[in-house]
Coordinates of C-alpha atoms in Angstrom, one line a residue:
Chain A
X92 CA 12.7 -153.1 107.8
X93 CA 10.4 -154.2 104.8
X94 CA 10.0 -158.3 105.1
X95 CA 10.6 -159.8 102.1
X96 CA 6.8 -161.5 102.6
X97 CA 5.4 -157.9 101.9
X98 CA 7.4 -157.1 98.8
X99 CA 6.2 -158.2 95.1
X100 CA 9.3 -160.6 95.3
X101 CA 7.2 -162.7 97.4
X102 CA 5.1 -163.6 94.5
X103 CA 7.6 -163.2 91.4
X104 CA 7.4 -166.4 89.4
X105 CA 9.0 -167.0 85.7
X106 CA 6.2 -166.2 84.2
X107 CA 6.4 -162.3 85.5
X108 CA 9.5 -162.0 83.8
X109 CA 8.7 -163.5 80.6
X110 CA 5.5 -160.7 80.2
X111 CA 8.4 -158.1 81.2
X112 CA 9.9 -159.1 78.0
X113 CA 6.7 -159.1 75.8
X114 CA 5.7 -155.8 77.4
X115 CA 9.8 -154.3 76.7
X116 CA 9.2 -155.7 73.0
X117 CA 6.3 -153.8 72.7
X118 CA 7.8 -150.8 74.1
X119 CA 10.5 -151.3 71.7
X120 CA 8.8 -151.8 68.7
X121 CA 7.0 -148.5 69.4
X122 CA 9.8 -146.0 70.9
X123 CA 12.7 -147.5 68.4
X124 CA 10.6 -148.7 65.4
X125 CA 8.4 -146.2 65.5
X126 CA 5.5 -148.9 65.2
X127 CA 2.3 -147.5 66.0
X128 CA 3.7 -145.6 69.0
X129 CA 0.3 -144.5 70.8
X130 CA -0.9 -147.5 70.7
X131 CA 2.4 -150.1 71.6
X132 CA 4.0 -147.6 74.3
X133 CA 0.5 -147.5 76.6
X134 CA -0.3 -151.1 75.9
X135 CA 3.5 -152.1 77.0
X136 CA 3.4 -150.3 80.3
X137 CA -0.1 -151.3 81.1
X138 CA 1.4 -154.9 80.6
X139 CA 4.4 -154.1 82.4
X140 CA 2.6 -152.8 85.0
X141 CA 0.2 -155.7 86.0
X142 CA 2.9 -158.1 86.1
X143 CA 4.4 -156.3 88.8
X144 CA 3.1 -158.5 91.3
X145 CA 1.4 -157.2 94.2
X146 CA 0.7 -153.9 93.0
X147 CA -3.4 -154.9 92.6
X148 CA -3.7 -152.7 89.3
X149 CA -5.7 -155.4 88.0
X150 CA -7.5 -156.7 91.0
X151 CA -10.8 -158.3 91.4
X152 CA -12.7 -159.5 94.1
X153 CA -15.5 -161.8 94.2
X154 CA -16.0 -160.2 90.5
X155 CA -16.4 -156.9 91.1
X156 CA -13.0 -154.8 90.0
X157 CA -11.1 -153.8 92.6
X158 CA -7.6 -152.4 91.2
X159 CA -7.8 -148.8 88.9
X160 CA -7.2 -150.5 85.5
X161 CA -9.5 -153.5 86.3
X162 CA -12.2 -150.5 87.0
X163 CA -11.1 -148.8 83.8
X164 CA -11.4 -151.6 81.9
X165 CA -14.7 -153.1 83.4
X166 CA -16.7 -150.6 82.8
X167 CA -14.7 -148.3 80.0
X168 CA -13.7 -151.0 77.9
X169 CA -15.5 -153.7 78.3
X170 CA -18.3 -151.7 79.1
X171 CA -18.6 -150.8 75.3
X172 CA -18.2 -146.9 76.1
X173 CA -14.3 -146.6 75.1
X174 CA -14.7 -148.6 71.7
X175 CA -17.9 -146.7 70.8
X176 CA -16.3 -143.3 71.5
X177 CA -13.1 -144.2 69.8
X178 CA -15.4 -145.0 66.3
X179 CA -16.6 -141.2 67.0
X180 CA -12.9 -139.9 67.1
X181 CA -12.4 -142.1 63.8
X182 CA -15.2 -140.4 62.1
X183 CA -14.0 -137.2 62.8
X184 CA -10.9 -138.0 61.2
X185 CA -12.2 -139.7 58.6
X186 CA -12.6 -138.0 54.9
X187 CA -15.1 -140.3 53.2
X188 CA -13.6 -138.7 49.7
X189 CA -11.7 -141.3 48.1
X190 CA -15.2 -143.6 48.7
X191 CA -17.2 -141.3 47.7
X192 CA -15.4 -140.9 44.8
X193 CA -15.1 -144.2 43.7
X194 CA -18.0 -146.3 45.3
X195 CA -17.1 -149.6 44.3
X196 CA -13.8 -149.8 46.1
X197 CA -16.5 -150.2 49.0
X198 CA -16.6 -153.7 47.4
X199 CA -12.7 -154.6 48.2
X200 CA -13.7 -153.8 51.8
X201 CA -15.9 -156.6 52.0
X202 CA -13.3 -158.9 50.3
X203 CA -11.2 -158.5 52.7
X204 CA -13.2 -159.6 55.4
X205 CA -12.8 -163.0 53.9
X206 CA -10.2 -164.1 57.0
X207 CA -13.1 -162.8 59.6
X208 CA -15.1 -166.1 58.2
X209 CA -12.0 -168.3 57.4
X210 CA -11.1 -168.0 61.2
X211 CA -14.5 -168.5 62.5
X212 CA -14.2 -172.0 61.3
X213 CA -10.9 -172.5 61.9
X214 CA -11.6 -171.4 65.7
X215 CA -14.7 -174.2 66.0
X216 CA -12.7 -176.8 64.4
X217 CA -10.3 -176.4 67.3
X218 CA -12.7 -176.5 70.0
X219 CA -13.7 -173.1 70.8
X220 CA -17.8 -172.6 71.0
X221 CA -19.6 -170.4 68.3
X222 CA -19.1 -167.1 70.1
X223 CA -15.8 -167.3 71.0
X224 CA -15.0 -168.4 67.3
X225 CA -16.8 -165.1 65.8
X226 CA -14.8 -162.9 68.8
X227 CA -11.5 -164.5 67.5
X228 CA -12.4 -164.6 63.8
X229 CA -13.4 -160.9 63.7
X230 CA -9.6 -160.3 64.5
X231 CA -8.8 -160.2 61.0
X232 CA -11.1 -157.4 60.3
X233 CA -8.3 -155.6 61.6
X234 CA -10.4 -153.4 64.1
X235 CA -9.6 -153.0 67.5
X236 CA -12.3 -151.0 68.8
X237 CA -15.2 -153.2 66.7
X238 CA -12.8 -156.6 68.5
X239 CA -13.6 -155.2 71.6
X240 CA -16.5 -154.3 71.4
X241 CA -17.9 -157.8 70.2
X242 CA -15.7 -159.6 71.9
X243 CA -17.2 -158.1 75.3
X244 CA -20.8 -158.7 73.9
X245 CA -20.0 -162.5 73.3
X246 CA -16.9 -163.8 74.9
X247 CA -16.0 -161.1 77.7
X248 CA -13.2 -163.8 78.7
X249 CA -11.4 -163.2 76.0
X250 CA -11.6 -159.9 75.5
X251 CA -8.0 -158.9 76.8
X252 CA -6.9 -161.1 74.6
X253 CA -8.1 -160.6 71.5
X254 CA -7.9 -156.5 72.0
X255 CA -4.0 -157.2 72.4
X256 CA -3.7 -159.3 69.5
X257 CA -5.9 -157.4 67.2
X258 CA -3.9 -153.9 68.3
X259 CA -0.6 -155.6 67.9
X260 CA -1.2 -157.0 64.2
X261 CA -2.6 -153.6 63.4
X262 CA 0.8 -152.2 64.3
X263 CA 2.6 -155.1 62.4
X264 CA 0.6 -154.2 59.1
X265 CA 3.8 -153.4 57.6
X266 CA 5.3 -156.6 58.6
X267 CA 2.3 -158.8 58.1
X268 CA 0.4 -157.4 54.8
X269 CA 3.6 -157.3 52.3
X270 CA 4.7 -161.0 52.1
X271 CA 1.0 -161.9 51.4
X272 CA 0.5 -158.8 48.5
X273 CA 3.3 -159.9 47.3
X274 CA 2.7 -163.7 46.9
X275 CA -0.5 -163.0 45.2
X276 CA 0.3 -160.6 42.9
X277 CA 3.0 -160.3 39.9
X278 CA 5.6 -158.1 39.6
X279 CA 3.7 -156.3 36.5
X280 CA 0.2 -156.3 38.9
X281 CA 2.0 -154.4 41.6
X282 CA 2.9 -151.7 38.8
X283 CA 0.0 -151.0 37.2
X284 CA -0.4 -146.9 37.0
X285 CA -3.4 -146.0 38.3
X286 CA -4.3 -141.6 38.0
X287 CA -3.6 -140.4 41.1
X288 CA -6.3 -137.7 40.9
X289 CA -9.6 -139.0 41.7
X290 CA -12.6 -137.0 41.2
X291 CA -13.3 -133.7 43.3
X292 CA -15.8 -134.4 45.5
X293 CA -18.0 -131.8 46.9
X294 CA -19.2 -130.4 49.9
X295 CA -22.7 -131.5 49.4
X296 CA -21.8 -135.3 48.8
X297 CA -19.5 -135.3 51.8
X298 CA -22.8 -133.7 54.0
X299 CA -24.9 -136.2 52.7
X300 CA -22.8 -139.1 53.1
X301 CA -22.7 -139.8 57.5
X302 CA -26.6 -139.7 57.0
X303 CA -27.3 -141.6 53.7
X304 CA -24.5 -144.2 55.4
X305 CA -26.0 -144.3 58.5
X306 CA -29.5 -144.5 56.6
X307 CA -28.7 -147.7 54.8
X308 CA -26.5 -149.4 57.2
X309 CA -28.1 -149.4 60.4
X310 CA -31.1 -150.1 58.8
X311 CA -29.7 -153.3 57.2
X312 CA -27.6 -154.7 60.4
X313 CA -29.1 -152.9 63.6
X314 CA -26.9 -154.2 65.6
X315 CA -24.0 -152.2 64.2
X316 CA -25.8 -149.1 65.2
X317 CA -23.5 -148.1 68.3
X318 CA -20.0 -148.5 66.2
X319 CA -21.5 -147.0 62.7
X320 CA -23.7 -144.4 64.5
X321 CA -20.9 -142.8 66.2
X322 CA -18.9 -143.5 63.2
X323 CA -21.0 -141.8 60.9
X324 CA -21.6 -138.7 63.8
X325 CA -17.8 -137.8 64.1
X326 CA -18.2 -137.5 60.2
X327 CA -20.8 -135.0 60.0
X328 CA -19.0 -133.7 62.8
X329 CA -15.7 -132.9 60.4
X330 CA -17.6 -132.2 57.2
X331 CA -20.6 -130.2 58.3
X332 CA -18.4 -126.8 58.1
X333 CA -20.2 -125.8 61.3
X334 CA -19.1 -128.2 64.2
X335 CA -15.4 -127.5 63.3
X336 CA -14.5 -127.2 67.3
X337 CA -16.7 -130.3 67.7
X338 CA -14.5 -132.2 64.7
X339 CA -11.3 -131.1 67.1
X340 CA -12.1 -132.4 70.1
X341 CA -13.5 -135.3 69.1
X342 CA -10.2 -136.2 66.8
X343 CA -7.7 -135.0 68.8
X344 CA -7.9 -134.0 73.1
X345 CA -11.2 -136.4 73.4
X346 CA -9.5 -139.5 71.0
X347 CA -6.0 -139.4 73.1
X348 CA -7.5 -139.5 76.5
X349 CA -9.8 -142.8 75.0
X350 CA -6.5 -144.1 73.6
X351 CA -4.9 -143.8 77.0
X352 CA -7.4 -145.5 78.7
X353 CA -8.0 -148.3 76.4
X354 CA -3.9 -148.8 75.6
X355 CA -3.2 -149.2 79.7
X356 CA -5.9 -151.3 80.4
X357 CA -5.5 -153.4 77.3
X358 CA -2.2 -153.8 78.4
X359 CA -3.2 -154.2 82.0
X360 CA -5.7 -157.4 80.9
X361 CA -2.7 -159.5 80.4
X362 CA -1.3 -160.6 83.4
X363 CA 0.8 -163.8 82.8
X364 CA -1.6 -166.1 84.7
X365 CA -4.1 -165.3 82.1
X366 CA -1.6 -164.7 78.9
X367 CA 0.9 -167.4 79.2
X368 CA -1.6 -170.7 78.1
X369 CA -1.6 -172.3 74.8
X370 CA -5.2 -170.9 74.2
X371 CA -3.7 -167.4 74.3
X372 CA -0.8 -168.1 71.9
X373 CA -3.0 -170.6 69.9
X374 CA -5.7 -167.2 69.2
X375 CA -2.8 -164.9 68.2
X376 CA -1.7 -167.3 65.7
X377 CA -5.2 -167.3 64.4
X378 CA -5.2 -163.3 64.5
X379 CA -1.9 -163.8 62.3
X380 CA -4.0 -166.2 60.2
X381 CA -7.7 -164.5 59.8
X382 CA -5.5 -161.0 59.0
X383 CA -3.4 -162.5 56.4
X384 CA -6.6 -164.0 54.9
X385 CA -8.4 -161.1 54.7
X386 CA -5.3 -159.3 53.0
X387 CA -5.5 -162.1 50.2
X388 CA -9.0 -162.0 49.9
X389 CA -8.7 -158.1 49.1
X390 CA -6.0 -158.8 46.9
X391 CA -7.9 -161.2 44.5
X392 CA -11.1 -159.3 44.3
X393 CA -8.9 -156.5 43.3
X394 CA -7.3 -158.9 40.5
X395 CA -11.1 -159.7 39.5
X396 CA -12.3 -156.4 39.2
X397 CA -8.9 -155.6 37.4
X398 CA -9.6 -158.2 35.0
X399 CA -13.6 -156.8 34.7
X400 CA -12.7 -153.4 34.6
X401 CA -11.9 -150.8 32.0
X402 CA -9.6 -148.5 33.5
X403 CA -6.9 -150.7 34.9
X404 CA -6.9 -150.8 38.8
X405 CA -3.8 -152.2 40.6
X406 CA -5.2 -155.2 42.9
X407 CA -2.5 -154.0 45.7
X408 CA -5.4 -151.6 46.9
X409 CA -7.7 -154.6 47.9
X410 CA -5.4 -155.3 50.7
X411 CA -6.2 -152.3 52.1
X412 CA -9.9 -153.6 52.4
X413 CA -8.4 -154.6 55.9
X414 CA -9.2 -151.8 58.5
X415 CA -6.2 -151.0 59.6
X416 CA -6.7 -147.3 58.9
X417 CA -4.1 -146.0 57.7
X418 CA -1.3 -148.1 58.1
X419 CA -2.5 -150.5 55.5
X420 CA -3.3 -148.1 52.5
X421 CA 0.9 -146.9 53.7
X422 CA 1.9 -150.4 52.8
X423 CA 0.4 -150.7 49.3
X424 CA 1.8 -147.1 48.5
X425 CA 4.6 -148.0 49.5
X426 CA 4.6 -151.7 47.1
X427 CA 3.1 -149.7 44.9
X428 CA 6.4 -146.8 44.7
X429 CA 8.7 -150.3 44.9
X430 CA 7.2 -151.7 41.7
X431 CA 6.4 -148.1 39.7
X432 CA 7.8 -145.0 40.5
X433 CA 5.0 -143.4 39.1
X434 CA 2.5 -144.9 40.8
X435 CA 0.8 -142.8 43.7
X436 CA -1.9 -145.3 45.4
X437 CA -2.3 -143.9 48.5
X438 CA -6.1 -142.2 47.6
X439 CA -7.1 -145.3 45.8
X440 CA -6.2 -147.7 48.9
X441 CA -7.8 -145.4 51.5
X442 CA -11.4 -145.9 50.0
X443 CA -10.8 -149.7 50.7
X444 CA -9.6 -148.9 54.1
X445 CA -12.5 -146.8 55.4
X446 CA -15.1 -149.5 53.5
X447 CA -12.8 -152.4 55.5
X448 CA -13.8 -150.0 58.9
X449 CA -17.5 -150.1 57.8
X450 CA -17.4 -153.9 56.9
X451 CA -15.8 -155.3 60.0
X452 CA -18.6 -153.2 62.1
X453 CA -21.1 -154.4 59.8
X454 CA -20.0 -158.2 60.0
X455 CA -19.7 -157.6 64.0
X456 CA -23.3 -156.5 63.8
X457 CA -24.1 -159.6 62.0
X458 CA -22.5 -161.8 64.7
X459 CA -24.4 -160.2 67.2
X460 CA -27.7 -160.2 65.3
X461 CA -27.3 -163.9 64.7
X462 CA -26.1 -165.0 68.1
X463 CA -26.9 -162.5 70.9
Chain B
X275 CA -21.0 -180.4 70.4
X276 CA -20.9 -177.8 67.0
X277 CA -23.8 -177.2 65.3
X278 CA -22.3 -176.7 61.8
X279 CA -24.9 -176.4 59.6
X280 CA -25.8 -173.2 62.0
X281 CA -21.8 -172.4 61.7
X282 CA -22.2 -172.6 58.1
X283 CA -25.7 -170.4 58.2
X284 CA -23.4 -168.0 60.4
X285 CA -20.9 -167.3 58.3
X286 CA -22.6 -167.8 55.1
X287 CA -25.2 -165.2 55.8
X288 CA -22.8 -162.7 57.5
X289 CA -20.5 -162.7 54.2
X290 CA -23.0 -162.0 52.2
X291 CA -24.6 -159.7 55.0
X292 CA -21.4 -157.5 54.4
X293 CA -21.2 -157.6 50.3
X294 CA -25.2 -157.0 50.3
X295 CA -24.3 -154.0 52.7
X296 CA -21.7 -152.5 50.9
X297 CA -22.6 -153.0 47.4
X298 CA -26.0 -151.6 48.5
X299 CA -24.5 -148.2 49.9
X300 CA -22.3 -148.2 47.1
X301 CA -25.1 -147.9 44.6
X302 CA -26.6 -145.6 46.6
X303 CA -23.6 -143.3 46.5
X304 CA -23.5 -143.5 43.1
X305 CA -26.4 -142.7 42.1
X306 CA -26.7 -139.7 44.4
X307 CA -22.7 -138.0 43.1
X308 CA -24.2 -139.1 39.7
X309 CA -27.5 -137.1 40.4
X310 CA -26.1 -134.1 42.6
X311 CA -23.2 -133.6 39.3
X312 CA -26.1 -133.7 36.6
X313 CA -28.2 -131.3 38.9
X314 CA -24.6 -129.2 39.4
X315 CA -24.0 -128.8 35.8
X316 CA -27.5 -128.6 35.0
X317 CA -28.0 -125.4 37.2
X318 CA -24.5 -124.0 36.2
X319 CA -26.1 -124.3 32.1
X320 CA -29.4 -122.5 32.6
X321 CA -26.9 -119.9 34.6
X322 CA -24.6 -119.7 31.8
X323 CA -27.6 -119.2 29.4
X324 CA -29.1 -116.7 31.6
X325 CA -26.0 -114.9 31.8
X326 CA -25.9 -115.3 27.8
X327 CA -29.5 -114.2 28.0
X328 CA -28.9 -110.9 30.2
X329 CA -26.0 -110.1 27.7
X330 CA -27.7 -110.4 24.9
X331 CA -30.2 -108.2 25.9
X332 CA -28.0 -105.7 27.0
X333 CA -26.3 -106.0 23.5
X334 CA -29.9 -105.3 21.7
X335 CA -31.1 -102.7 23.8
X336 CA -27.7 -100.5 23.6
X337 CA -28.0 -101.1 19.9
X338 CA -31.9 -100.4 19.3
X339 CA -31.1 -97.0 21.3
X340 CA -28.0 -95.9 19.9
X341 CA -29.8 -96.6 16.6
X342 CA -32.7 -94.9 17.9
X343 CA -30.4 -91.9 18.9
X344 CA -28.8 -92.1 15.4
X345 CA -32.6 -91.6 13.6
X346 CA -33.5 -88.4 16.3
X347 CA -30.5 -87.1 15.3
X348 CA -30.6 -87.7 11.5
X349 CA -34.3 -86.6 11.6
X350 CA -33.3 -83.8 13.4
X351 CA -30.6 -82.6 11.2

């Protein structure tokens, strides 16, 4: 007979039960509501999964990872190879037209990184030390494989953290982003028409664009070479008209497998001896914070460069400036149907949203350069 | 103890780090659509005027000989 000793009952405590629930709520949110389902549903079991106690998924000893998702996520995650790959699938899925098109919606994108900065002193004001301020602050870039990756680069303590909180606000764009948009903008802002046909943009500008990108950027920040050099590979990948099985694998078979991984250990690095402290809870509500600044800092540079500008641009798209690709250029089309009928801004927001990509990666790379 | 004069050289510099950046590549991306349409329609003129050109000719050639077959056989008549 099994003595009670060798079951997980042994070591149950409240605290199990209370990640059960967080983990269900995630589970929920993705089955039911349909809320970013590939990333909610793996990061939910992997949660649900560690605090099943006993079960040594998440094991360590004497450092060294011990358990299969502690190994996963040591030297997958952590390890920088999972993030990395996952900016490769992005390119490859990427279509740099609506940028290309309009170049200075690149702009908006480095708006909204506003809340990146905003949180970084917020974090030092409450006590945290300079690296663990930029790892929290670049939450509200919005980017969970560019979190992750600095996070494990400057505060690899935190990095469970911080790559559950950034992937959960990235699926509550919906819930977050509107309430924000909407207290910064009027009625009348949100309806301005904007042409939904941007300009064709050929097949020679969408060549030359992953090396010209790659060209200036890694030149300027270095240290952003691993996310924006994979970035801008899975790009040429997609629009080089030669590498189309390349573009496939890399955007579909090759990006689920890194989202499996990195959604079950994610989960998996939130056992509730490590999630249930007030520093945990106290950095998602800065995630909630940095990501609703950035949002507002897209949203007023899009009311400046409406108020510069010529043709009229509705400042909604600068809250897409945030990275969350493409679930927050879905919100402001969908504002943007609420307040005009008319209005289509789905192409307009989705150049702010792959510039946001590029400018949370860029100020990653500056964290790094500065304090690595 | 927080150095914040370095916090504020932190965040100051990577702010402007990531406008310098992007308003750098946007330029850039500018400039080369703005050249690589000029070259486009550029290339599609002088085609449309060699085209012209080619017609043209054709025109004046069928012309001069018909005319020239006209003469032969007015002078021949």
């Amino acid at each position: 007979m099994l003595e009670l000793f060798q079951t997980g009952l042994s070591s149950f405590y409240w605290g199990h039960f209370v990640m059960w629930l967080i983990a269900f709520g995630f589970i929920y949110l993705g089955i039911v509501r349909k809320y970013e389902p590939l990333l909610l549903v793996p990061i939910g079991f992997g949660m649900l999964l560690v605090n099943l106690p006993l079960g040594g998924l998440f094991d360590y000893i004497d450092g060294v990872p011990e358990g299969l998702l502690a190994k996963i996520f040591t030297y997958l995650i952590a390890g920088e190879i999972v993030p990395c790959f996952i900016f490769l699938g992005l390119g490859a899925m990427t279509d740099f037209g609506p940028v290309i098109a309009n170049p200075k919606t690149l702009l908006l994108g480095a708006a909204a990184q506003l809340g990146v900065y905003f949180v970084f002193f917020t974090a030092l004001l409450f006590g945290f030390n300079m690296k663990e301020a930029c790892s929290i602050g670049i939450i509200g870039g919005a980017d969970g494989p560019t979190t992750i990756y600095l996070a494990a680069k400057l505060a690899p303590h935190l990095v469970g953290t911080l790559a559950v909180a950034a992937y959960s606000y990235m699926a509550m764009v919906p819930l977050i982003q509107p309430p924000v948009i909407k207290a910064l903008t009027t009625k009348k802002e949100r309806a301005i028409y904007m042409d939904p046909q941007l300009r064709e943009v050929s097949i020679t500008e969408k060549t030359l664009f992953p090396m010209i990108g790659s060209i200036v950027i890694i030149l300027l920040v270095p240290k952003s070479a691993p996310l924006m050099g994979m970035f801008m590979f899975g790009n040429l990948l997609l629009v080089s008209g030669v590498t189309d099985r390349l573009a496939k694998t890399a955007s579909e078979s090759f990006m689920d497998i890194l989202v499996i991984l990195l959604g079950v250990s994610v989960g998996a690095s939130m056992p509730a001896e490590l999630f249930l402290k007030p520093q945990t809870l106290f950095i998602f509500f800065l995630g909630v914070v940095a990501f609703s600044i950035s949002t507002a800092g897209g949203v007023l540079l899009g009311k400046l460069m409406n108020a510069l500008s010529k043709e009229p641009i509705n400042p909604m798209i600068g809250a897409a400036g945030v990275s969350a690709v493409p679930m927050s250029a879905r919100v402001v089309q969908k504002l943007g149907q609420e307040a005009n009928p008319r209005n289509f801004l789905l192409m307009h927001a989705m150049g702010p949203n792959i510039a946001g990509v590029i400018g949370t990666a860029v100020a990653a790379g500056m964290f790094l350069s500065l304090l690595e | 103890m927080i150095d914040w004069g370095f916090a504020v050289q932190v965040a100051g510099v990577g702010f402007i780090a990531v406008f310098t950046v992007l308003g750098i590549l946007s330029l850039i991306l500018w400039l080369v659509s703005l050249s690589i349409i000029r070259v486009g329609s550029r290339s599609s003129m002088i085609k449309n005027n060699k085209d012209n050109f080619i017609l043209w000719l054709v025109i004046r050639v069928g012309s001069r000989s018909s005319a020239v077959k006209n003469n032969k056989d007015n002078f021949e008549r």
